mmCIF file of C-alpha atoms in Angstrom:
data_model
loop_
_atom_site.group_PDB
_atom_site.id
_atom_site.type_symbol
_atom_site.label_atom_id
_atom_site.label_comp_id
_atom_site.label_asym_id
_atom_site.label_seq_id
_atom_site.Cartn_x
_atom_site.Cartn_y
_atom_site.Cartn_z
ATOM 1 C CA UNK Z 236 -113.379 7.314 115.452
ATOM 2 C CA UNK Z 237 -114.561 4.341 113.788
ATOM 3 C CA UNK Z 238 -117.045 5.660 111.991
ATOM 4 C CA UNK Z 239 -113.950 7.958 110.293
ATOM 5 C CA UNK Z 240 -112.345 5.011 109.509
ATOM 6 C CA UNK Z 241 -115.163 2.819 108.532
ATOM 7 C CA UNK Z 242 -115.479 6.473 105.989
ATOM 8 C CA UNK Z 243 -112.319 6.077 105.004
ATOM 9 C CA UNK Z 244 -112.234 2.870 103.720
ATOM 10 C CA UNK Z 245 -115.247 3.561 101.865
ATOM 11 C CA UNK Z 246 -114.200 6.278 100.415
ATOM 12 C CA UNK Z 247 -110.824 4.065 99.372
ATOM 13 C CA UNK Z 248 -112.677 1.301 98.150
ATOM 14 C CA UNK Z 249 -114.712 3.632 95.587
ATOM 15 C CA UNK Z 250 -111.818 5.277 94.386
ATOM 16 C CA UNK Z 251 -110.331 1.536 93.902
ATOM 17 C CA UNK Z 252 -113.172 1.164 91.674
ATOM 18 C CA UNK Z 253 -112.580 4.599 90.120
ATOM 19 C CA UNK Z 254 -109.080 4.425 89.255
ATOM 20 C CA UNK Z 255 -109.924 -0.211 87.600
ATOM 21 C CA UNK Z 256 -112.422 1.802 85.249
ATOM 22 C CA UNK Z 257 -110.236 4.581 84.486
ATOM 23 C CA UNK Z 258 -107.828 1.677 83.705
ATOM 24 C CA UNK Z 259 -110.353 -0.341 81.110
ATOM 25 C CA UNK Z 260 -111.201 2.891 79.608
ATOM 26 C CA UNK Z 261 -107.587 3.578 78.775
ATOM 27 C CA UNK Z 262 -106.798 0.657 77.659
ATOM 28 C CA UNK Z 263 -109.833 0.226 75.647
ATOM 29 C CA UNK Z 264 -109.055 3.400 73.955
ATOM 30 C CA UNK Z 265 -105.357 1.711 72.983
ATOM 31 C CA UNK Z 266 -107.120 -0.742 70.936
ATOM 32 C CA UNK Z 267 -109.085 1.732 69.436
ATOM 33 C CA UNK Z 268 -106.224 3.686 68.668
ATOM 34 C CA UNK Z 269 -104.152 0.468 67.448
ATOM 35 C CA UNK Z 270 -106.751 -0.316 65.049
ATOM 36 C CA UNK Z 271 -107.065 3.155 63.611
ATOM 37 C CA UNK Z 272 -103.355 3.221 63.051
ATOM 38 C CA UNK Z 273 -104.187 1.232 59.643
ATOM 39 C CA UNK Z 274 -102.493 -1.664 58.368
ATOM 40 C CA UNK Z 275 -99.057 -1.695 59.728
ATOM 41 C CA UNK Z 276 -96.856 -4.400 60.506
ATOM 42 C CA UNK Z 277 -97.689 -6.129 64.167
ATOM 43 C CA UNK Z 278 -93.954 -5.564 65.008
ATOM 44 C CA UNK Z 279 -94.108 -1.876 64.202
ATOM 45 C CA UNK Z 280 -97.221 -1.132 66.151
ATOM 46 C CA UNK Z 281 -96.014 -2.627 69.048
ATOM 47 C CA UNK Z 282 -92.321 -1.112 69.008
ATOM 48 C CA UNK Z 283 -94.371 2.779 69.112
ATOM 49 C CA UNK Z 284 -96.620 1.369 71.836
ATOM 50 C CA UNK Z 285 -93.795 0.094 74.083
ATOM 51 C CA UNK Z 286 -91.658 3.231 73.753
ATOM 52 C CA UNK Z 287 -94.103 5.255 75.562
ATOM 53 C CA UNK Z 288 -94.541 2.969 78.588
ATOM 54 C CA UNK Z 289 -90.249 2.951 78.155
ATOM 55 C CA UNK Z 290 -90.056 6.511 78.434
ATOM 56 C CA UNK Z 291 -92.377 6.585 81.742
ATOM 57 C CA UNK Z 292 -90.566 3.910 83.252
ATOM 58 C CA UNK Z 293 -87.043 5.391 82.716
ATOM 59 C CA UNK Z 294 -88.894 8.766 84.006
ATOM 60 C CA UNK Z 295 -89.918 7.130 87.346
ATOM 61 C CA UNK Z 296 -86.689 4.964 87.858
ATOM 62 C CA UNK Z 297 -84.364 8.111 87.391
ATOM 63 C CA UNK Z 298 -86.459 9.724 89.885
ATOM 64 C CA UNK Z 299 -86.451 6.495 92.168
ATOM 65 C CA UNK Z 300 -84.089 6.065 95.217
ATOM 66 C CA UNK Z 301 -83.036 2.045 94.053
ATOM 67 C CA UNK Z 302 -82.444 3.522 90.270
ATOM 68 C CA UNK Z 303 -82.201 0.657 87.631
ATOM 69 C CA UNK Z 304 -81.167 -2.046 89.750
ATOM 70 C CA UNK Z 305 -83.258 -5.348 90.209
ATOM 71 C CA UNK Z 306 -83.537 -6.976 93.635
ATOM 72 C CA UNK Z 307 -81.042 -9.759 93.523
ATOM 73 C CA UNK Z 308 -82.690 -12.840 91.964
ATOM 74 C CA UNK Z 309 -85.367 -11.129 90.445
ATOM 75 C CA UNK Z 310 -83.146 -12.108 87.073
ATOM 76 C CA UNK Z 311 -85.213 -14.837 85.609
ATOM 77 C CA UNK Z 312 -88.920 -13.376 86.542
ATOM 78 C CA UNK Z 313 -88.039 -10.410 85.073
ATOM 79 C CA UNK Z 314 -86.782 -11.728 81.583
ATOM 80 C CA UNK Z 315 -90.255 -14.396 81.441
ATOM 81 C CA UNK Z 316 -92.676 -11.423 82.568
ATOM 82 C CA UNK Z 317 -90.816 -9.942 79.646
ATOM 83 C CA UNK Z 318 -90.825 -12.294 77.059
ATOM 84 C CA UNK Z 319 -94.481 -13.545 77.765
ATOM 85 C CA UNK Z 320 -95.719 -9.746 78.579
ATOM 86 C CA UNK Z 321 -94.647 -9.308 74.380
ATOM 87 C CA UNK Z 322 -95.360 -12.133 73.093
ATOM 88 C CA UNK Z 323 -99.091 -11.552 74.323
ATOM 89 C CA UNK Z 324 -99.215 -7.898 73.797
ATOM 90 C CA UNK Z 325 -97.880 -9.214 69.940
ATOM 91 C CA UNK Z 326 -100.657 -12.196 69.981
ATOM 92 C CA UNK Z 327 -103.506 -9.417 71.364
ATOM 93 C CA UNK Z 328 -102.683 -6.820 68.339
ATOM 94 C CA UNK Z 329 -102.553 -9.273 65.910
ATOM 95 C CA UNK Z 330 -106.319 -9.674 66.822
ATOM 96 C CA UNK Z 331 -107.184 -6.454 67.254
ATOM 97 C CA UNK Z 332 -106.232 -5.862 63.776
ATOM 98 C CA UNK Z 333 -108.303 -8.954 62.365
ATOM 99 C CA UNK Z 334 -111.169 -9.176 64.683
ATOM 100 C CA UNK Z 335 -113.914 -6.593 66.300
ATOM 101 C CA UNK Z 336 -112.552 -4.691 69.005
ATOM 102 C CA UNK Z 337 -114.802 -6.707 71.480
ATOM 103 C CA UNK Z 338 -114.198 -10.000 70.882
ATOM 104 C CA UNK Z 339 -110.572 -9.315 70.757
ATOM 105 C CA UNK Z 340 -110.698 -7.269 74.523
ATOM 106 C CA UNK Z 341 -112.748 -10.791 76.135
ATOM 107 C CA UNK Z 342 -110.056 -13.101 74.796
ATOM 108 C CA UNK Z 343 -107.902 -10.812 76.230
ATOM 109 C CA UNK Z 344 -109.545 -10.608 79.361
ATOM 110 C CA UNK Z 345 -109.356 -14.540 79.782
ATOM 111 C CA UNK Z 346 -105.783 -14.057 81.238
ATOM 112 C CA UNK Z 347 -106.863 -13.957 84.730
ATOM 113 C CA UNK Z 348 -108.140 -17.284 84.555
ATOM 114 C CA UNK Z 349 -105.182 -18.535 82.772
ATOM 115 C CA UNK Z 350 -103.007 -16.614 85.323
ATOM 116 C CA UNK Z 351 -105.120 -19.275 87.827
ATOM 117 C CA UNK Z 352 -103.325 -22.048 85.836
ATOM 118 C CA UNK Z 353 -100.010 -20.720 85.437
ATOM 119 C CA UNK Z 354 -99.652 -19.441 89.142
ATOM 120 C CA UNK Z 355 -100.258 -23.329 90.615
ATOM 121 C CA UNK Z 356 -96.541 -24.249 88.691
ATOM 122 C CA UNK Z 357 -94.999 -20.831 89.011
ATOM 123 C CA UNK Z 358 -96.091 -19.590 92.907
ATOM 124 C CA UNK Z 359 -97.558 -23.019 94.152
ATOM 125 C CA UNK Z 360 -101.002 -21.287 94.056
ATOM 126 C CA UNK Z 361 -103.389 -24.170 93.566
ATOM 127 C CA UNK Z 362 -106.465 -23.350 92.554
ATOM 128 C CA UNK Z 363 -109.713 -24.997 94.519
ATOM 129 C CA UNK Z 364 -112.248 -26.895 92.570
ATOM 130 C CA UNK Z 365 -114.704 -23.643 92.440
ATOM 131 C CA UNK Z 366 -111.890 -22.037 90.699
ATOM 132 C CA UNK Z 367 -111.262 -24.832 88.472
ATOM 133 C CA UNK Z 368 -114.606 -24.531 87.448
ATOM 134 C CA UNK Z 369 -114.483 -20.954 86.576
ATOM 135 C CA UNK Z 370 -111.785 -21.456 84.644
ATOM 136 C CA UNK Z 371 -114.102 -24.366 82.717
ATOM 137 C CA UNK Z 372 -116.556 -21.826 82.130
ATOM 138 C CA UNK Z 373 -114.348 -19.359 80.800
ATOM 139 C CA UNK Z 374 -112.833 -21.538 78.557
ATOM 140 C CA UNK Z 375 -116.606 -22.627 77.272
ATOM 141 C CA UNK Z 376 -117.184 -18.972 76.746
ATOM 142 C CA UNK Z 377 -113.866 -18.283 74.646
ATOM 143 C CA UNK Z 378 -115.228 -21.562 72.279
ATOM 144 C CA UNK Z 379 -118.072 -18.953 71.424
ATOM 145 C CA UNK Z 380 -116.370 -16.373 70.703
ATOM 146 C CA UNK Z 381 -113.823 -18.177 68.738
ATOM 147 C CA UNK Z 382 -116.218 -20.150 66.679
ATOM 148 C CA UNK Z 383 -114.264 -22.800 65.500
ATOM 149 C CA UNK Z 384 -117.561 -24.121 63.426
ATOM 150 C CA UNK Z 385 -116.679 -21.427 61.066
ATOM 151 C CA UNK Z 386 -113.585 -22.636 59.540
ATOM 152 C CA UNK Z 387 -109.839 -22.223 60.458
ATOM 153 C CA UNK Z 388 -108.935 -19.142 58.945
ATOM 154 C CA UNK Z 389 -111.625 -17.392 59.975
ATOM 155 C CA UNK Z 390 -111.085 -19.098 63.975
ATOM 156 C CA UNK Z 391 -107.324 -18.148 63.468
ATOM 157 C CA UNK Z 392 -107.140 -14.836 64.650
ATOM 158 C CA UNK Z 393 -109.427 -15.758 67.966
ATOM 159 C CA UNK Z 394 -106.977 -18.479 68.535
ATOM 160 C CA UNK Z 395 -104.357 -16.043 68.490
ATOM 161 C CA UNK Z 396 -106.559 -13.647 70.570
ATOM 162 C CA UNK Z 397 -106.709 -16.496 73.083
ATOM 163 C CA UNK Z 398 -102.786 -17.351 72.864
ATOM 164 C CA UNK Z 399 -101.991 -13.196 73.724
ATOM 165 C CA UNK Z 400 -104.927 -13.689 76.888
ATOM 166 C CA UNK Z 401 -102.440 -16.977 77.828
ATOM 167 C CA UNK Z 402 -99.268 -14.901 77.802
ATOM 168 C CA UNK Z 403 -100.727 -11.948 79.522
ATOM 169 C CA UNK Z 404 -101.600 -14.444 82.335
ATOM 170 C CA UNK Z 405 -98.484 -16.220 82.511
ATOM 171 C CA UNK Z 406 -97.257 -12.532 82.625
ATOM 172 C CA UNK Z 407 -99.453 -11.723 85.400
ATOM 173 C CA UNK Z 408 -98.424 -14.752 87.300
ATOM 174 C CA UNK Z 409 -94.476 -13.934 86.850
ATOM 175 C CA UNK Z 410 -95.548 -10.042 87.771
ATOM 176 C CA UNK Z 411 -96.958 -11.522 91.406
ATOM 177 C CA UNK Z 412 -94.102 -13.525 91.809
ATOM 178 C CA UNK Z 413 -91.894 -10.564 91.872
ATOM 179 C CA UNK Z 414 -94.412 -8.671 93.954
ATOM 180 C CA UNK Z 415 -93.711 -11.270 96.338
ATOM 181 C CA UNK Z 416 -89.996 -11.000 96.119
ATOM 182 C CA UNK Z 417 -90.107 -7.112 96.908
ATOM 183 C CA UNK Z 418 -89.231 -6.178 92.935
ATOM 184 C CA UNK Z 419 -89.953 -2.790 92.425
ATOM 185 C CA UNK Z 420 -93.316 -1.899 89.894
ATOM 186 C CA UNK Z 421 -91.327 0.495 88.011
ATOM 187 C CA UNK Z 422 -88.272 -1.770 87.549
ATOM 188 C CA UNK Z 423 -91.030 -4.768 86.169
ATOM 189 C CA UNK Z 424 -92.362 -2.131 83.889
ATOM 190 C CA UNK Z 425 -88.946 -0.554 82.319
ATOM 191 C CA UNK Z 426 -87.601 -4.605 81.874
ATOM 192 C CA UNK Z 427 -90.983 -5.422 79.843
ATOM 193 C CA UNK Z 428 -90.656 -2.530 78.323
ATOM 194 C CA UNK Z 429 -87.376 -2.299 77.630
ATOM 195 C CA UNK Z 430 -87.163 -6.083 76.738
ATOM 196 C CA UNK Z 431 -89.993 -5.227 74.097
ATOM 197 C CA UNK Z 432 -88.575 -2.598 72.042
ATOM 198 C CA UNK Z 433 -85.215 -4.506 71.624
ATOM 199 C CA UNK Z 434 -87.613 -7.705 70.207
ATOM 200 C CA UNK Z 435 -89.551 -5.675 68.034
ATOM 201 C CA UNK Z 436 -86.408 -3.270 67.467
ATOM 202 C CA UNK Z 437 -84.966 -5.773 64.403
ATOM 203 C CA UNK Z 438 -88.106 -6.772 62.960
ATOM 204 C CA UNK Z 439 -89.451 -3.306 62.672
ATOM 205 C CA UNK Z 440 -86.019 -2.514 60.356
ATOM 206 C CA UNK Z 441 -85.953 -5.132 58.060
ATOM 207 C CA UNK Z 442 -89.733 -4.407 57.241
ATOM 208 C CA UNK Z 443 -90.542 -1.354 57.892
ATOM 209 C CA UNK Z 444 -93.615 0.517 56.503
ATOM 210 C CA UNK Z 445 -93.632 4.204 56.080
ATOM 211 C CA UNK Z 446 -96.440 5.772 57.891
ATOM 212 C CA UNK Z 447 -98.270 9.194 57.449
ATOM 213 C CA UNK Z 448 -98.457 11.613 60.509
ATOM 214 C CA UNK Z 449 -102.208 10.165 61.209
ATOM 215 C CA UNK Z 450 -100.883 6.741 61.808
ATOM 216 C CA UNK Z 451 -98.114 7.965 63.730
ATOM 217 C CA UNK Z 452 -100.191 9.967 65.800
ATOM 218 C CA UNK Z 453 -102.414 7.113 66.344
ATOM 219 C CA UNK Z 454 -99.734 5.105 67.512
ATOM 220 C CA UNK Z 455 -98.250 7.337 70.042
ATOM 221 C CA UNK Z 456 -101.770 7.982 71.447
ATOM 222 C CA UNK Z 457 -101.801 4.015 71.998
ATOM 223 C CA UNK Z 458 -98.903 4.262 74.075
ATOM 224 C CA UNK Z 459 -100.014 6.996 75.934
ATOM 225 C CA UNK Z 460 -103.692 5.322 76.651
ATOM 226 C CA UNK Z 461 -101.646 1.981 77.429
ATOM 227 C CA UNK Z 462 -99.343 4.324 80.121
ATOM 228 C CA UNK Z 463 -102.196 5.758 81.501
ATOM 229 C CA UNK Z 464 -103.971 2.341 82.009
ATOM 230 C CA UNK Z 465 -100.174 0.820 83.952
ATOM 231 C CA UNK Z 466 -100.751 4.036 85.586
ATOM 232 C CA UNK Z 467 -104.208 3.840 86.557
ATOM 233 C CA UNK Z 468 -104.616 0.006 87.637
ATOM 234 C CA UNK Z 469 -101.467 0.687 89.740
ATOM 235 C CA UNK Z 470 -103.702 3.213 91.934
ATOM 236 C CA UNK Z 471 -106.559 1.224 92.080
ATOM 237 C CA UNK Z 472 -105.185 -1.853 93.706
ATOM 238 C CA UNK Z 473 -103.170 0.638 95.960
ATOM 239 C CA UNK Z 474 -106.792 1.325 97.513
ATOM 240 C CA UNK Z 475 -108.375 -1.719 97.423
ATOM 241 C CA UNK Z 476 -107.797 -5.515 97.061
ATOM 242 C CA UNK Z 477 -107.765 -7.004 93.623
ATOM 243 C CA UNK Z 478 -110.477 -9.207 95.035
ATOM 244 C CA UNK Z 479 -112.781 -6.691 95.949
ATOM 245 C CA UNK Z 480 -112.286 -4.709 92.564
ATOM 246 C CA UNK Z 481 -111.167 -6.695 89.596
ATOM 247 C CA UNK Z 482 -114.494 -7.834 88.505
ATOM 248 C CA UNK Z 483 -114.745 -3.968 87.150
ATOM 249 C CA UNK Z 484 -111.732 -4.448 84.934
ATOM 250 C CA UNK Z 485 -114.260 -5.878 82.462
ATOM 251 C CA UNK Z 486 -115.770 -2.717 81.808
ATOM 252 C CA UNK Z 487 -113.361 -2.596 79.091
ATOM 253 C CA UNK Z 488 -115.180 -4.986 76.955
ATOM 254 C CA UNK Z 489 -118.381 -2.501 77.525
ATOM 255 C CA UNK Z 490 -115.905 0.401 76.192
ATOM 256 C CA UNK Z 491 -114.418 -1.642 73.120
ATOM 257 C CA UNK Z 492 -118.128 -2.316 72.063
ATOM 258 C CA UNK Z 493 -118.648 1.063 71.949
ATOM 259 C CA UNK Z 494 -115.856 2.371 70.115
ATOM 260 C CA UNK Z 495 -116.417 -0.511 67.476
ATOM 261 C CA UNK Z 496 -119.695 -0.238 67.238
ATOM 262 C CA UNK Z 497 -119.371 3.917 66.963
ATOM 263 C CA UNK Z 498 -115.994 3.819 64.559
ATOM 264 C CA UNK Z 499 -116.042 0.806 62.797
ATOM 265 C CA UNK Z 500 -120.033 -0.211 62.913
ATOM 266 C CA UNK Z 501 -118.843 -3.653 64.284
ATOM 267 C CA UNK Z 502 -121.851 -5.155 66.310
ATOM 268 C CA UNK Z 503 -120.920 -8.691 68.248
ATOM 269 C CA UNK Z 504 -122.819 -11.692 66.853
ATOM 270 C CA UNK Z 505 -124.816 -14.285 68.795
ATOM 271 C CA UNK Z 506 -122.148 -16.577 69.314
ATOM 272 C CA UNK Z 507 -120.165 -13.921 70.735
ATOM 273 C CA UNK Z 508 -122.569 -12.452 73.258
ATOM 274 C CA UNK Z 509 -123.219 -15.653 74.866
ATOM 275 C CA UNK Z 510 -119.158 -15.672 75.112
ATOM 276 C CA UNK Z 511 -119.111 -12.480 76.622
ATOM 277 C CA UNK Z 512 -121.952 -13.575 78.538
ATOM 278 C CA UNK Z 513 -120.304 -17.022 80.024
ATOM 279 C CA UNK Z 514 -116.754 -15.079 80.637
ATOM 280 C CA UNK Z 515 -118.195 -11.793 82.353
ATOM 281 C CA UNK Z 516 -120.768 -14.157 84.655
ATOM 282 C CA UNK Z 517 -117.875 -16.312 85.436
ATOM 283 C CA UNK Z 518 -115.822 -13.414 86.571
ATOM 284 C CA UNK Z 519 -118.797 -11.649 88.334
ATOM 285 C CA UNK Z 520 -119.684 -15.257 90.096
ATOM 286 C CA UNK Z 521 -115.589 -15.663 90.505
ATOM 287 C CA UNK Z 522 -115.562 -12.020 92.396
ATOM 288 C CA UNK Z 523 -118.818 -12.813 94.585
ATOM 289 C CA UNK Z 524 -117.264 -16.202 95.616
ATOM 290 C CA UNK Z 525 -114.130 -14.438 96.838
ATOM 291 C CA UNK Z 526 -115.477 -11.817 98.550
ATOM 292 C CA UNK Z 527 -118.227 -13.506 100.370
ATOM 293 C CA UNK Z 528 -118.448 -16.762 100.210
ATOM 294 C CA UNK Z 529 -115.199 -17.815 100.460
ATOM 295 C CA UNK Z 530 -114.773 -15.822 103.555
ATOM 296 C CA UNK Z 531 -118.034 -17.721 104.605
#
């Protein structure tokens, strides 16, 4: 009998890991498919992404035995996981758009160690000083990539990179908060969603940009990829602690290098490998810590 279980919960604990890659290779493939769209307005890519994550959401809920309604006093966590959710998902295209696909996914990756920061005023989490440290690191790591040696507008985009990693987190943070309040997934994911389309709704009218049936089709595969990641990272931390598989979540980076070095011939520079280097070790040494020597 134990050995069955002790089976079992290896077997869970790979498909944990399956399911986090699946999720980095999904939503690497929405940057791709963001950046192939062209030069379109921020606003208008992100309205297209949002309505297929809408449509899945309204899907589920309608299906759902609670419907649309919110646990009571989930009000206010709902509307900031909302409004910082886009405004980092805005901040995070932006970049996409302006920088290589790589350096754009590790800036974007930097929200769990902002979500560290947030968490201490939002859930009382307080980081410990090992954590604080990471978080040091990380930040150390995001100077390289940003380069700010070369010159504000060429730093700019980075910045904003960094500033869409920051509202992710603070996302993240707000996301765990309702966790803990019993909020439903799908009810977090139709508000951000929902909350999304209406901000980019008026924005996307007054300056539109007409778009041929590639872009269009690039955009709508972005949504789908982005669905399919919500989808995917949903399954993996239903078999397995975020502790024990997060660290894999990086293997997006790995995937955006790929697709920018295969579609757009974009190969990182030094200065951004020893970023990727100093934020992907302090994640690694971040996941080790929790899993063994913390419990140690």
């Amino acid at each position: 009998m134990n050995a069955l279980l002790k089976k079992y919960r290896h077997n869970d604990h790979a498909l944990g890991i399956f399911f986090i890659i699946c999720s980095a290779f999904c939503f690497s493939l929405m940057s791709l498919f963001i950046k192939r769209a062209g030069s379109l307005p921020t606003f208008q890519k992100a309205l297209f992404r949002n309505l297929v994550a809408l449509l899945v959401a309204t899907v589920l809920l309608l299906r759902a035995p609670g419907g649309f309604k919110p646990k009571k006093g989930s009000g206010f966590g709902l509307f900031m996981r909302a409004l910082c959710g886009t405004l980092g998902l805005l901040c995070n295209f932006y970049a996409i758009d302006r920088l290589g696909l790589a350096d754009a996914n590790i800036l974007n990756k930097m929200s769990p160690f902002f979500a560290m920061i947030v968490s201490a005023f939002i859930i009382n989490e307080k980081p410990n000083r090992v954590e604080i440290l990471c978080v040091i690191l990380a930040f150390v790591g995001a100077v390289f990539v940003i380069k700010p040696h070369a010159g504000f507008s060429a730093s700019f985009p980075a910045f904003v990179g960094l500033l869409g990693g920051l509202g992710a987190g603070t996302a993240y943070a707000f996301v765990r908060k309702l966790g803990l309040q019993g909020e439903r997934g799908p009810v977090i994911v139709f508000a951000f969603s929902a909350f999304s389309v209406l901000l980019c709704l008026p924005f996307v009218c007054a300056h539109y940009v007409p778009m041929s049936g590639t872009q269009l089709m690039y955009l709508l595969l972005g949504g789908t990829a982005a669905a399919g990641g919500q989808l995917s990272v949903t399954a993996a931390y239903t078999h397995a602690p975020a502790m024990e598989i997060s660290v894999f979540d990086y293997t997006q980076v790995l995937f955006a290098t790929l697709w920018g070095l295969l579609f757009f011939g974009e190969i990182p520079d030094t200065w951004s490998l020893i970023g990727y280097v100093f934020i992907i070790g302090t994640a690694v040494f971040k996941w080790y810590y929790n899993l063994y020597l913390k419990k140690g």
